[in-house]
Short mmCIF file of C-alpha atoms in Angstrom, two decimals:
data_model
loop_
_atom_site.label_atom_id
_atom_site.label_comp_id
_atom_site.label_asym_id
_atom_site.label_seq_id
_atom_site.Cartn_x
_atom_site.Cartn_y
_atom_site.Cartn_z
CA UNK A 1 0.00 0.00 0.00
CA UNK A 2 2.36 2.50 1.25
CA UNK A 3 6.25 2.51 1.71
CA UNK A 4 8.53 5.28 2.41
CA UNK A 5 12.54 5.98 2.74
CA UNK A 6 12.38 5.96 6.80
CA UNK A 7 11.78 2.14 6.94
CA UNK A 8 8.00 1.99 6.85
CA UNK A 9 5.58 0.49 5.07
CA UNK A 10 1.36 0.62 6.12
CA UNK A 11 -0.46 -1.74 4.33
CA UNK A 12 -4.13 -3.15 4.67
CA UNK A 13 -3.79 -6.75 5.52
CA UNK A 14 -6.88 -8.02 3.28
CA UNK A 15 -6.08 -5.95 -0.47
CA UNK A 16 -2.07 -6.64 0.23
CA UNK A 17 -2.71 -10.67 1.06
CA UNK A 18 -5.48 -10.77 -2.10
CA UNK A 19 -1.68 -10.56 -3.94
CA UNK A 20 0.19 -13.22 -2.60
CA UNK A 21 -2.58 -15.90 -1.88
CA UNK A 22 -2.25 -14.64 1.77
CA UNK A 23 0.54 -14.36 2.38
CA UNK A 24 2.24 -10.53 3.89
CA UNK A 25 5.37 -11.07 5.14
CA UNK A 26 8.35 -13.74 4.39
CA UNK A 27 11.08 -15.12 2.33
CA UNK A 28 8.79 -14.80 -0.95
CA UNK A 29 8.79 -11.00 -0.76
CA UNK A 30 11.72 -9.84 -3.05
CA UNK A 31 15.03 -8.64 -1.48
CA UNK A 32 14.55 -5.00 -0.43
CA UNK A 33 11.01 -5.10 0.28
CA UNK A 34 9.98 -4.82 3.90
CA UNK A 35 7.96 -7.64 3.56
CA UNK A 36 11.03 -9.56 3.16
CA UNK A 37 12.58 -12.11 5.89
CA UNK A 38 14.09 -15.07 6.16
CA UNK A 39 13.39 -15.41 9.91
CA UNK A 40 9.16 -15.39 10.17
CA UNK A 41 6.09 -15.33 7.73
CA UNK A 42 2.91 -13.98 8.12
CA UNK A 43 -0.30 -14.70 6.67
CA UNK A 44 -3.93 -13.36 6.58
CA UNK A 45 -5.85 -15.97 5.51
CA UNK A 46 -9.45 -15.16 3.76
CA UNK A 47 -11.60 -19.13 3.58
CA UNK A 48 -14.87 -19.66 2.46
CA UNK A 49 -16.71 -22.43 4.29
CA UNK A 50 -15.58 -25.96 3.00
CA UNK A 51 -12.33 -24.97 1.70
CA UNK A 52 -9.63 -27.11 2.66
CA UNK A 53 -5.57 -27.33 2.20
CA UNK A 54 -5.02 -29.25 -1.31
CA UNK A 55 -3.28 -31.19 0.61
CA UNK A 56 -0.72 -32.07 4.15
CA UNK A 57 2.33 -30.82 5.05
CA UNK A 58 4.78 -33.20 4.70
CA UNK A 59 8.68 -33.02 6.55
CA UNK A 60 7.41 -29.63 8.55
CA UNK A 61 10.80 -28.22 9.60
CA UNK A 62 8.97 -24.72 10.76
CA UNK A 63 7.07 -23.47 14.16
CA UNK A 64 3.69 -21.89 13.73
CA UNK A 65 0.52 -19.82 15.50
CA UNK A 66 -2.14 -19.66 13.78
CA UNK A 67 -5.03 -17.60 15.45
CA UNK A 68 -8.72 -17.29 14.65
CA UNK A 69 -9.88 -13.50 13.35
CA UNK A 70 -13.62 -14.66 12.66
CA UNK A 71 -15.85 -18.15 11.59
CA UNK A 72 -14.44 -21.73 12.57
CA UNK A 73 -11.78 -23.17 11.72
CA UNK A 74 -10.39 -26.62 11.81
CA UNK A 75 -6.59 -27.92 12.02
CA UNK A 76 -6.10 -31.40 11.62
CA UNK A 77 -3.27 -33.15 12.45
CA UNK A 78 -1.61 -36.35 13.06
CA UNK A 79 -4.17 -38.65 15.33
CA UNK A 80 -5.71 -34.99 17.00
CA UNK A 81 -7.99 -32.44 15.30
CA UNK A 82 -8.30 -28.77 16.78
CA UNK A 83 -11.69 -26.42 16.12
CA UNK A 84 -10.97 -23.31 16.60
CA UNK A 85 -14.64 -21.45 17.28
CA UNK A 86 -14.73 -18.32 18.62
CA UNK A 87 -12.57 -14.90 17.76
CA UNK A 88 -8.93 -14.96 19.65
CA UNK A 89 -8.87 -19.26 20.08
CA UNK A 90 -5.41 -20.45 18.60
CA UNK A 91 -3.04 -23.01 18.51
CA UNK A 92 0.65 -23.37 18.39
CA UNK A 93 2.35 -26.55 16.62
CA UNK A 94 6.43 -27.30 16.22
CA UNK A 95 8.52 -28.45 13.79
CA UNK A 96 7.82 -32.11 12.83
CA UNK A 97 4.44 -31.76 13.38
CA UNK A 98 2.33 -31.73 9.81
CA UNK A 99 -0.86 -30.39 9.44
CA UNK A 100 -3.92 -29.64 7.50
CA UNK A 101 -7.00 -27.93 7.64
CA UNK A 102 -10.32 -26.62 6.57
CA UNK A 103 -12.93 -23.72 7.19
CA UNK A 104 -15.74 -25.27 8.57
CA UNK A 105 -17.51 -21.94 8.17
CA UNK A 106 -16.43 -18.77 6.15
CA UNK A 107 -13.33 -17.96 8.13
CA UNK A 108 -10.19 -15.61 8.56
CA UNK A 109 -7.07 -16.16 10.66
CA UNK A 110 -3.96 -14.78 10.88
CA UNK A 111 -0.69 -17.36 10.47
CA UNK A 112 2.91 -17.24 11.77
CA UNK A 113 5.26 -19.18 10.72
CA UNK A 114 8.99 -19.20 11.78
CA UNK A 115 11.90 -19.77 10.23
CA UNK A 116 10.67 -18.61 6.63
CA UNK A 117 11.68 -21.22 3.88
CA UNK A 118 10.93 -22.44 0.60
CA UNK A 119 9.08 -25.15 -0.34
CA UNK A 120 5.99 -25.81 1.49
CA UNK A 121 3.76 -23.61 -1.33
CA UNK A 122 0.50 -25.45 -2.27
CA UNK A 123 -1.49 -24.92 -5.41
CA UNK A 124 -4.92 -24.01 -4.41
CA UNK A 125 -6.97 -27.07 -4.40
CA UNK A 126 -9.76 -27.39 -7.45
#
């Protein structure tokens, strides 16, 4: 949205993540950008009801929060699924630990994901 020569950059989390599937902060930002960091990702994540992650993780070497903004949200991972149902409810998994998920009702949340690497992009699933 907005970056200046001091260092600072306002944005508006839902038109700047409609250009990255998401996704506002982290290694995919290009060098020199703000946005850019090796060290943590962010995401604000828009989901209509039913949509789910084309498919699991698989060798998760990251940390990550993801918190619930508005709707209901599931995580599922291995042998334990999490709902995540009202505003502020989040969860916390570590590295090794894959995941999934799906909005069980139109949902946003806000993801974040440390380190930031390559190679855990997902084509959107349809």
């Amino acid at each position: 949205m907005e970056s200046d020569d001091q260092g600072v950059y306002v944005g508006r989390a839902a038109a700047d993540a409609a250009a990255d599937r998401g996704w506002l902060l982290g290694h995919f930002k290009p060098p020199g950008d703000l946005r850019h960091s090796d060290d943590v990702e962010i995401k604000w994540g828009v989901h209509p009801k039913g949509e789910r992650r084309a498919r699991w993780t698989g060798g998760e070497k990251r940390t990550a929060l993801l918190v619930l903004i508005s709707g209901r949200f599931r995580l599922e991972f291995p042998g334990r699924d999490v709902v995540l149902a009202e505003p502020g409810d989040y969860v916390v998994w570590g590295r090794g630990i894959d995941h999934s998920w799906q909005a069980e009702e139109e949902s946003v949340v806000m993801t974040v994901r440390w380190p930031s690497i390559p190679g855990y992009a997902v084509e959107a699933a349809g």
